[in-house]
XYZ file of C-alpha atoms in Angstrom:
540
model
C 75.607 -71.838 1.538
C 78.160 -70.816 4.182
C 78.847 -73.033 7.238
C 80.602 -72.361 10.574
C 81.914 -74.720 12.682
C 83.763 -74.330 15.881
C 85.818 -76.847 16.977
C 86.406 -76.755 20.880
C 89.212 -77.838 23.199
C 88.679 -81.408 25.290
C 88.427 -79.621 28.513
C 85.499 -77.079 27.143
C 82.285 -77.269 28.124
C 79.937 -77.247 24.690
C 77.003 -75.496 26.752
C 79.080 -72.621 27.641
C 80.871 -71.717 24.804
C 77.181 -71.963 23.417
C 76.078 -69.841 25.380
C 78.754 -67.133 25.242
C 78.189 -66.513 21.941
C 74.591 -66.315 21.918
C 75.301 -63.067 24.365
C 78.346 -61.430 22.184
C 77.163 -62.518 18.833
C 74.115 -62.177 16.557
C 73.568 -65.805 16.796
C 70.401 -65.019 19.652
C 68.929 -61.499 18.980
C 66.059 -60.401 21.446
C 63.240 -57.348 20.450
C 60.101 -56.730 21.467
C 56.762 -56.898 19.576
C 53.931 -54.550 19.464
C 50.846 -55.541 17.573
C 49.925 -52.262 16.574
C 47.104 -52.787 13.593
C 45.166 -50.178 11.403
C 41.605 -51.631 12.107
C 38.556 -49.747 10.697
C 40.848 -46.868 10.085
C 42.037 -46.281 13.365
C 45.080 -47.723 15.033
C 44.754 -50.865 17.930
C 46.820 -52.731 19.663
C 45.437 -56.167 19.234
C 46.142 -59.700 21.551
C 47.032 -62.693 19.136
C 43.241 -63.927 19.197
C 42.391 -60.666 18.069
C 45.519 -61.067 15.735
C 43.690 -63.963 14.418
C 40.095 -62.794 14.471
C 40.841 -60.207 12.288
C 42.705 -62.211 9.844
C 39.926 -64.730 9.369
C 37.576 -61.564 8.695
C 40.007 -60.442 6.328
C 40.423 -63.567 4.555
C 36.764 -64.074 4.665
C 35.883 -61.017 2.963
C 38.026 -61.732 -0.066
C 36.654 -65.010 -0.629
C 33.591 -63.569 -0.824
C 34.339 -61.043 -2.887
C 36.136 -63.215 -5.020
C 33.462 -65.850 -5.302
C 31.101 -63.010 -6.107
C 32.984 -62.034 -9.172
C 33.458 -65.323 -10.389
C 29.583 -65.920 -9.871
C 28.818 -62.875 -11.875
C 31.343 -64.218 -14.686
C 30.086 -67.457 -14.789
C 26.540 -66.464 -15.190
C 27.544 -64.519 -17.837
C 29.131 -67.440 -19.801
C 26.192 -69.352 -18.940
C 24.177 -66.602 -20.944
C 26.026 -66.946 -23.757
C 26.127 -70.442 -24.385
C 22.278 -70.710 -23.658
C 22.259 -68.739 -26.594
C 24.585 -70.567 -28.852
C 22.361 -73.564 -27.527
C 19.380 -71.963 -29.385
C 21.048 -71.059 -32.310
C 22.370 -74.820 -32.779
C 18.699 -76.079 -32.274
C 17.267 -73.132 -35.112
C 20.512 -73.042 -37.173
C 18.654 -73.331 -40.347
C 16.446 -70.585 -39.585
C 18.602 -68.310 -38.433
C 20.826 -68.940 -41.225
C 17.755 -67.580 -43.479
C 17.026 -64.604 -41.284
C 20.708 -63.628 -41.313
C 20.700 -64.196 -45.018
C 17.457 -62.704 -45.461
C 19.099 -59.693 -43.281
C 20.461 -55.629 -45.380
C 23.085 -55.376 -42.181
C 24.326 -57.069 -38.988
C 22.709 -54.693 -36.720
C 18.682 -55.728 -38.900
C 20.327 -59.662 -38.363
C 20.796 -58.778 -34.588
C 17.646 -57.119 -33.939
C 15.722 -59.835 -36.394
C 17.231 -62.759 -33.792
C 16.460 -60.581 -30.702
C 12.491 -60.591 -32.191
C 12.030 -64.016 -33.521
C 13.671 -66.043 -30.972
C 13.892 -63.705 -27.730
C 17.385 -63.464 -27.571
C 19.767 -60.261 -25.233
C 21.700 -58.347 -27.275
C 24.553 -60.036 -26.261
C 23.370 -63.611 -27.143
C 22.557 -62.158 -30.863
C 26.279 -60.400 -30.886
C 27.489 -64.133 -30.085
C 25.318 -65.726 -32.617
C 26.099 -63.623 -35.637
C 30.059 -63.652 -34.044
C 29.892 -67.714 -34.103
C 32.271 -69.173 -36.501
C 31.220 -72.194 -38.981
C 33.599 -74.236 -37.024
C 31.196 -74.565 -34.028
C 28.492 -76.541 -36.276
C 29.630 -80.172 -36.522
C 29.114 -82.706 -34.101
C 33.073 -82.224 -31.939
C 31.905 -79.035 -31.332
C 28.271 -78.721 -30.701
C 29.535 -81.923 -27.803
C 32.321 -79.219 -26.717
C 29.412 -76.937 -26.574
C 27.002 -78.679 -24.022
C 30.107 -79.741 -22.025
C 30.555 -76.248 -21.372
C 27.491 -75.249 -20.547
C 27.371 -78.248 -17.792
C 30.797 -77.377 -16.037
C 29.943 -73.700 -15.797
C 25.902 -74.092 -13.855
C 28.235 -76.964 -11.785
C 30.246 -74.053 -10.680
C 27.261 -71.572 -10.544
C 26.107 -74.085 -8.250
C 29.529 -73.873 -5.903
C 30.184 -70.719 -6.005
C 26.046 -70.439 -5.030
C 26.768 -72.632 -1.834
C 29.765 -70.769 -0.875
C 28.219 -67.687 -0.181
C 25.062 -69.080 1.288
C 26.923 -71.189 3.963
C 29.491 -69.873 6.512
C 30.639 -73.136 7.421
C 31.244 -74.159 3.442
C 32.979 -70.502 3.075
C 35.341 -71.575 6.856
C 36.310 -74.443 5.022
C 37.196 -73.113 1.484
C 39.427 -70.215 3.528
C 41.114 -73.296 5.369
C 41.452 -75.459 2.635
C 43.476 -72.694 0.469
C 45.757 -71.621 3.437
C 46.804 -75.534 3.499
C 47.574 -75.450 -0.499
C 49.830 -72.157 0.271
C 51.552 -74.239 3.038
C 51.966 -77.311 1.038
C 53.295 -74.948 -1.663
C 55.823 -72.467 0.053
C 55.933 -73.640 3.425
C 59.264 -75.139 4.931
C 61.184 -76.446 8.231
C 61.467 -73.041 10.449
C 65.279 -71.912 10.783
C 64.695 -69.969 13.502
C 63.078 -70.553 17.209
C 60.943 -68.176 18.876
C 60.646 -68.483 23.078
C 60.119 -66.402 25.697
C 62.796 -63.993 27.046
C 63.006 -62.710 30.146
C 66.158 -60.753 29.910
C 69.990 -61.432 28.828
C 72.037 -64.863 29.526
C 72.991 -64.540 33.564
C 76.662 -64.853 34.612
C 75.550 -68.346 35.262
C 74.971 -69.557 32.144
C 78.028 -68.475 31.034
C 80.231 -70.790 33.580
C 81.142 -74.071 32.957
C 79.156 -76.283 36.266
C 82.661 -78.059 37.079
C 83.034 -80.071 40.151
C 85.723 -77.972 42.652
C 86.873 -77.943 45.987
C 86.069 -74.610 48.383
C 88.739 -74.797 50.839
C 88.362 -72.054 54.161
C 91.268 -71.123 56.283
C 91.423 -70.122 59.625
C 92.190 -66.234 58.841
C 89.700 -66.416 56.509
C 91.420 -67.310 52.984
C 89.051 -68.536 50.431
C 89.331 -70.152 47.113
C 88.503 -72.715 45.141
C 90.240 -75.390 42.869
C 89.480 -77.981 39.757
C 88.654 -81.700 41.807
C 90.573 -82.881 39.188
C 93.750 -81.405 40.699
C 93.450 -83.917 43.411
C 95.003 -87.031 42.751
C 93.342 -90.371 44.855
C 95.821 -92.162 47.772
C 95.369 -94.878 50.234
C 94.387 -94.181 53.942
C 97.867 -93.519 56.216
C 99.533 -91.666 52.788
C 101.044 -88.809 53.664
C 98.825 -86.689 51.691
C 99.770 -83.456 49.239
C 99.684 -80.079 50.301
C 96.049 -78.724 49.295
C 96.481 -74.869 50.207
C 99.539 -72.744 51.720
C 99.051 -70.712 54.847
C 101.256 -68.860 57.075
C 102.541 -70.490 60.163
C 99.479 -68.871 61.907
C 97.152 -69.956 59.959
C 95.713 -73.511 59.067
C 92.711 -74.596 56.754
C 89.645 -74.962 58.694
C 86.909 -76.242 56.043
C 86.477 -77.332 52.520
C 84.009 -79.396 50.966
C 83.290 -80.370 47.526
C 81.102 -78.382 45.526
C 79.666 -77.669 41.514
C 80.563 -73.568 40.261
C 76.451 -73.591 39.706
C 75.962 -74.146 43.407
C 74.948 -71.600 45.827
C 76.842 -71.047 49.178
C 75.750 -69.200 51.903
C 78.003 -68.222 54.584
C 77.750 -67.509 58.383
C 79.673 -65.912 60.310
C 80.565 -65.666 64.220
C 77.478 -62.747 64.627
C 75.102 -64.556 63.296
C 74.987 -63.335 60.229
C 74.304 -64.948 56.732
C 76.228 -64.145 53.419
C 74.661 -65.422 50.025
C 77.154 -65.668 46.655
C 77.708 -68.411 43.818
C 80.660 -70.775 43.921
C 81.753 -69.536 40.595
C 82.598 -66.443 42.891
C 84.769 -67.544 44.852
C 88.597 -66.790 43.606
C 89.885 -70.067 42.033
C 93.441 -70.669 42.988
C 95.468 -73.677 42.705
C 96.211 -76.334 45.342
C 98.860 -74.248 46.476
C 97.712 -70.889 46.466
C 96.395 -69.445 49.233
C 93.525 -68.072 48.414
C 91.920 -64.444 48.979
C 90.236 -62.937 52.017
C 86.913 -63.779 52.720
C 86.095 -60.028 53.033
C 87.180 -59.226 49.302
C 84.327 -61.935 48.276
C 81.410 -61.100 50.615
C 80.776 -57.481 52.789
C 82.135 -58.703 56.287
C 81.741 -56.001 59.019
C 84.638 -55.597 61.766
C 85.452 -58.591 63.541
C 83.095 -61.188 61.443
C 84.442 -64.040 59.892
C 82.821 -67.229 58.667
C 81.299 -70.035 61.391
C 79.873 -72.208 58.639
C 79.541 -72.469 55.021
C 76.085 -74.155 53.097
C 76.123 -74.964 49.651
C 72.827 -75.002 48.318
C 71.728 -76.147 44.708
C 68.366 -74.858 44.773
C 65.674 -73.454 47.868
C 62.477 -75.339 48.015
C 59.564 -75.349 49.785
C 59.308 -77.960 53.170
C 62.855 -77.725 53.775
C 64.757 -76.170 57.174
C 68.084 -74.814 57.925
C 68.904 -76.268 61.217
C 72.180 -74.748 63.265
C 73.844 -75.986 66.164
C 76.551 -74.075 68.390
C 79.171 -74.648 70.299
C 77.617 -74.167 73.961
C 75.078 -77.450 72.717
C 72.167 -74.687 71.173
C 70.070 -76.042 68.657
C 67.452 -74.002 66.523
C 65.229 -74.729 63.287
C 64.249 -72.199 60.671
C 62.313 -72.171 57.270
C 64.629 -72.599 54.556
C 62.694 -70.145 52.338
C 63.300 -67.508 55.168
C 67.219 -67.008 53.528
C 66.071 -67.587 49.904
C 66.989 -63.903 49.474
C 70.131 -62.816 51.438
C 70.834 -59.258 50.830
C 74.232 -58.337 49.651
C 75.283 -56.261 53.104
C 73.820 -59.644 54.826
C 71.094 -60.725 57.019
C 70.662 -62.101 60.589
C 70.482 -65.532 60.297
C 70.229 -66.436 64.452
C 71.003 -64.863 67.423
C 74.429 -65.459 69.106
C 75.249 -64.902 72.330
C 78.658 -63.803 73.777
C 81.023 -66.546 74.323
C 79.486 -68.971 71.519
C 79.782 -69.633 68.000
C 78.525 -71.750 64.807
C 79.270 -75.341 64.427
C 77.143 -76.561 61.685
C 74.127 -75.690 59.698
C 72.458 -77.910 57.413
C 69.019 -78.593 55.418
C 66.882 -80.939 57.347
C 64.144 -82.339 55.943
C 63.302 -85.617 57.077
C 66.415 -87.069 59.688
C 67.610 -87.521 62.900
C 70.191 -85.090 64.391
C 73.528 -86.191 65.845
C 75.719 -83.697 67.858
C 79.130 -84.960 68.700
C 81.294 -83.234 71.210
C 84.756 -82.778 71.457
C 85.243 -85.155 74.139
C 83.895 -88.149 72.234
C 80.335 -88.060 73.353
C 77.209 -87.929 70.737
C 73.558 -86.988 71.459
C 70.741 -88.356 69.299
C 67.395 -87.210 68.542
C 64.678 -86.526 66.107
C 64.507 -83.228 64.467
C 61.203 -83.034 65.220
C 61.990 -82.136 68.555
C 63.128 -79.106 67.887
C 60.299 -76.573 67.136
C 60.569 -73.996 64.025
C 61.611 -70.789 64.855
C 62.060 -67.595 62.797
C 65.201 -66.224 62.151
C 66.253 -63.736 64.558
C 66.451 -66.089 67.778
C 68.392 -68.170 69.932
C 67.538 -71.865 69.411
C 67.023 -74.296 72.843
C 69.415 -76.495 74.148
C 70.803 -79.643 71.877
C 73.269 -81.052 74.055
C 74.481 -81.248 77.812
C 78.151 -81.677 78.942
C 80.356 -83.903 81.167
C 82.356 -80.663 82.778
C 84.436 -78.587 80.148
C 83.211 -79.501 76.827
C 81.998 -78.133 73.120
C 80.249 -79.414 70.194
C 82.554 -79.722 67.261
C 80.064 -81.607 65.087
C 76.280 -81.685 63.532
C 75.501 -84.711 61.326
C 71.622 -85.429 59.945
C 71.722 -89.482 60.066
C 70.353 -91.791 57.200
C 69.674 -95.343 57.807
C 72.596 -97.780 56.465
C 75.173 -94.630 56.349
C 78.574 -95.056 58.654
C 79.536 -92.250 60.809
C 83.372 -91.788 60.510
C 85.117 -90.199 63.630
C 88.469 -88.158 63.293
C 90.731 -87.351 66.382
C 93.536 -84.385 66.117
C 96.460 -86.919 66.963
C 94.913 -88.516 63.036
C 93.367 -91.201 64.144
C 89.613 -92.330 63.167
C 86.954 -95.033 62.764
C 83.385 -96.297 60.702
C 80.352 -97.064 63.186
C 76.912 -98.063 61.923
C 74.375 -95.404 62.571
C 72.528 -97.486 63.922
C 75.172 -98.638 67.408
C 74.308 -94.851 67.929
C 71.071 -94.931 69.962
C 68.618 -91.931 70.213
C 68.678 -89.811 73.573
C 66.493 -86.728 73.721
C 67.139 -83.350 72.918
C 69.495 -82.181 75.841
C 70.926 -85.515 76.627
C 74.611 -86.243 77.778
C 74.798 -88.848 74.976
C 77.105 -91.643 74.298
C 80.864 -92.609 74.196
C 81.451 -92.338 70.038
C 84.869 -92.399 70.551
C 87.305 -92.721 73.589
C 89.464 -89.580 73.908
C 92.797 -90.210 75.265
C 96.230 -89.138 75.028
C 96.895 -91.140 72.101
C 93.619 -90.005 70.047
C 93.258 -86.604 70.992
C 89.957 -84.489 71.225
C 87.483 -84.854 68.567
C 87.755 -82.936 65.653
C 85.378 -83.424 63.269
C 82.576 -86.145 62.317
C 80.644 -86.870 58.910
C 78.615 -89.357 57.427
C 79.531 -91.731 54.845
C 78.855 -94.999 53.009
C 81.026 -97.398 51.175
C 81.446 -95.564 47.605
C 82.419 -92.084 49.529
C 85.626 -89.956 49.269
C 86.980 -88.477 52.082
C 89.067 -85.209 52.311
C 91.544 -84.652 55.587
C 93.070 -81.514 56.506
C 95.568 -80.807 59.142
C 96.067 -77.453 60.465
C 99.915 -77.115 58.489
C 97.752 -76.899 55.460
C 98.192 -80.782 54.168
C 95.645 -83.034 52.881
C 94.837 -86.706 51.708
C 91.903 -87.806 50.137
C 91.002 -91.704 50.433
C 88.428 -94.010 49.874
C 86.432 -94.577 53.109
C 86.229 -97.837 52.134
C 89.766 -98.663 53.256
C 88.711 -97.009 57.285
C 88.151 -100.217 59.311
C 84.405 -100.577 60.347
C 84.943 -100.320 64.905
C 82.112 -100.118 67.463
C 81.651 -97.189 69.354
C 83.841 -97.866 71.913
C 86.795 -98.994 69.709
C 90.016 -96.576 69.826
C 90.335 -96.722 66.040
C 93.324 -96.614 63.541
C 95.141 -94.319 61.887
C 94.080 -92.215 58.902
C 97.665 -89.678 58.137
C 100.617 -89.860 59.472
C 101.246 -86.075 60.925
C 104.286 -83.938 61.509
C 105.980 -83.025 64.314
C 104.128 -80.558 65.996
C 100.632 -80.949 63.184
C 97.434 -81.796 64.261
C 94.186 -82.627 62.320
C 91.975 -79.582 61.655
C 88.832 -81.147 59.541
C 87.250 -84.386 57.795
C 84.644 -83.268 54.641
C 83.432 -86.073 52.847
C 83.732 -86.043 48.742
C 81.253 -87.760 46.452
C 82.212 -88.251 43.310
C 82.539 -91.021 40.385
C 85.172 -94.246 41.539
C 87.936 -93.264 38.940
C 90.475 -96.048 38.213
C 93.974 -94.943 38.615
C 94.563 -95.701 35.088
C 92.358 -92.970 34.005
C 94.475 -90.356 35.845
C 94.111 -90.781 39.407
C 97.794 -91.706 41.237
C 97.186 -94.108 44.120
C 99.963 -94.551 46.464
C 100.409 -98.407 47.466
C 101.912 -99.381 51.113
C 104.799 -100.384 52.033
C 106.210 -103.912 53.219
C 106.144 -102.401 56.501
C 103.179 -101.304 56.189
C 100.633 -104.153 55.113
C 102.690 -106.063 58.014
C 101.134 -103.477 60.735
C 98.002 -102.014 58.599
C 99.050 -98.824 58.921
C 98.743 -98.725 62.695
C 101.823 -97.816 64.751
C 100.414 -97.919 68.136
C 101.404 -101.918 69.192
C 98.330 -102.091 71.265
C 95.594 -100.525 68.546
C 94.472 -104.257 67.810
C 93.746 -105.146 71.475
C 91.757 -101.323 71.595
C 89.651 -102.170 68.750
């Protein structure tokens, strides 16, 4: 009669306080099972048919046992009231003879003689009360004697048919059920081992931000608060004047990341292992979370929520190489690492992503974009160089890898923090090793390229300069410009700050009402639409 109920915060997640106490508490209890069985007098270790098998024998054999016994009984009853059937039809005779009679035993063995009775039939006779003479009873008497040869007759049928006996066994095991039998309290599965350090974290949405010495952490997406485009953003992460956050994307604790460094190498953990910090703190070094050797440090991180089948990891570098490998071939990263490609001296990672069906975009740092279908880029195992992606105009680099979707945007962000939407589709295909085309003119006003990603109407974007601030807006609010078109401003930077990444964040449209702050602009502001350069409109 005793009832426990846990009542949990707002914030907690049901599933994992569920399943923390199914691993520190009695409430799940795992044991094995050995069906170890005394058959024939020797011990076996029997499969559940056997299980079964067995059981039916058993069962059988009592049943027919059982209905031998009762057959046995019921002929004898059916002995004895064929005799009191005979006395009834000769009672005036064998009232004389019993009269007639010096003793019982000369009355028993006179009844035996004249009418051909057992012993036991006389015994019955002579023991027959008065009673059992009028009319009630003599009726009582034949309706006896019917019911018992009707079960002579069953009981007969039973043991000369298996099926008949099959069904009697199954028809009794459904009375015990409809008897005894209730709802089970308990569930029985499978069990494979104990509850993984996954189950036991709440999946929350979070942001992993990177720094440029290598700081990781990650922090609640609920600790960002929504603003317009041109805001001057919060401070997401605090770095040393050296230092500067150089990646972050948005992410789920469940997800897997895996991280490559500068060598080539490949580092597998779960975002739940990442340090959480808040949007100030500034993290812990990437080598306390993953086994870095000397002089590695991350080139690219991939978040991964599951590895399947038809599915490649494509990486591009900074010298334009381009290379394709099975996805399945990093499925299991070792802890020390594991080569992911080969890396010459003098380049680095830009990207890698999952390609499955897309085209691939690389976008330099001088504003130019190459692209072509992934299918032009053979698969390759692991441990080699790749082939060449995209050619420069003099001293260049690729700062960018997108995989395009039809109807997506591609939004372009220059260090000086200015930006633009462009259709996909104003971005024709070259070939694999191209030049490519103008995505965005870089002047003294823009500054280099220094980061590109794909988005559509509903998406979130997250800007990062290199003093460690950053805005998220709606992308929405970035003013759809051709290719050509110099663009307009997304933050207004400090003296001396430049933009150090673009990630884009998906996530539900929360109204501001609901917790989100959303900064409005100024007089001055929806006079000039954010734009401070006087000759941006003619540009565009």
């Amino acid at each position: 009669g005793m009832r426990v109920v846990i009542e949990l915060k707002r914030d907690a997640m049901p599933q994992v306080v569920l399943n923390q106490l199914l691993q520190s508490t009695q409430m799940q209890v795992t044991f094995g099972i050995l069906n170890l069985a005394i058959v024939n007098s020797r011990p076996e270790i029997l499969t559940l048919r056997q299980l079964l098998e067995h059981f039916i024998n058993h069962r059988r054999d009592v049943v027919t046992r059982r209905c031998l016994f009762e057959l046995r009984e019921k002929k004898a009853r059916e002995h004895i009231l064929e005799g009191l059937v005979i006395a009834l039809d000769n009672i005036d005779e064998i009232v004389r003879l019993i009269r007639a009679s010096a003793s019982s035993e000369d009355a028993k063995q006179g009844l035996m003689a004249r009418f051909g009775l057992s012993e036991r039939q006389a015994q019955a006779i002579l023991d027959m009360r008065l009673a059992r003479l009028t009319g009630l009873e003599r009726d009582k008497l034949f309706a006896e004697l019917a019911e018992v040869r009707a079960e002579i007759a069953r009981l007969e049928a039973i043991l000369a048919s298996q099926e008949i006996l099959l069904s009697v066994i199954v028809e009794e095991l459904e009375t015990i059920r409809a008897k005894y039998g209730d709802d089970r309290r308990t569930r029985i599965e499978k069990w494979d081992g104990d509850l993984s350090d996954t189950d036991l974290i709440a999946d929350e949405s979070v942001i992993v931000t990177l720094s440029h010495s290598g700081y990781i952490k990650r922090t609640l997406m609920s600790e960002y608060q929504t603003q317009r485009r041109g805001g001057s953003g919060k401070v997401g992460a605090t770095t040393k004047e050296e230092d500067w956050v150089t990646d972050l994307f948005a992410a789920s604790n469940h997800d897997s990341l895996l991280i490559f460094t500068n060598t080539g190498k490949v580092y597998g953990i779960k975002v739940y292992e990442v340090p959480e910090g808040s949007r100030q703190a500034r993290g812990k070094p990437l080598g306390n979370v993953v086994d870095l050797q000397p002089g590695e440090k991350a080139a690219a991180i991939l978040k991964l929520r599951e590895f399947s089948e038809g599915k490649y990891l494509i990486f591009a570098t900074r010298n334009g190489l381009i290379k394709k490998t099975d996805l399945m071939a990093y499925s299991r990263v070792r802890a020390n690492g594991l080569i992911a490609t080969e890396i010459v001296d003098g380049d680095h990672l830009v990207a890698v992503k999952v390609v499955s069906d897309h085209d691939v975009m690389l976008t330099t740092r001088n504003g130019y974009a190459v692209r072509f279908e992934h299918d032009r880029v053979r698969a390759m195992g692991r441990q080699t160089r790749g082939v060449t992606g995209a050619r420069f105009r003099g001293e260049d680099e690729v700062v960018s890898m997108e995989l395009l979707e039809p109807g997506k945007h591609i939004l372009v962000v220059t260090a000086n923090g200015f930006g633009k939407r462009t259709p996909v589709d104003e971005y024709r295909k070259t070939d694999r090793g191209a030049l490519g085309v103008i995505s965005i003119p870089v002047n003294d006003r823009n500054g280099p390229v220094v980061g590109v990603i794909q988005v559509d109407e509903s998406d979130k974007a997250m800007l990062v300069t290199d003093g460690g601030m950053m805005i998220k807006f709606r992308v929405s609010e970035v003013r759809m410009i051709s290719r050509s078109g110099q663009g307009v401003r997304l933050v207004r930077l400090r003296a001396g700050e430049q933009v150090s990444s673009i990630e884009r964040i998906v996530e539900d449209d929360v109204e501001p009402t609901d917790g989100l702050v959303t900064e409005e602009p100024t007089d001055a502001d929806a006079e000039a639409p954010l734009v401070e350069d006087p000759d941006e409109g003619a540009d565009e």
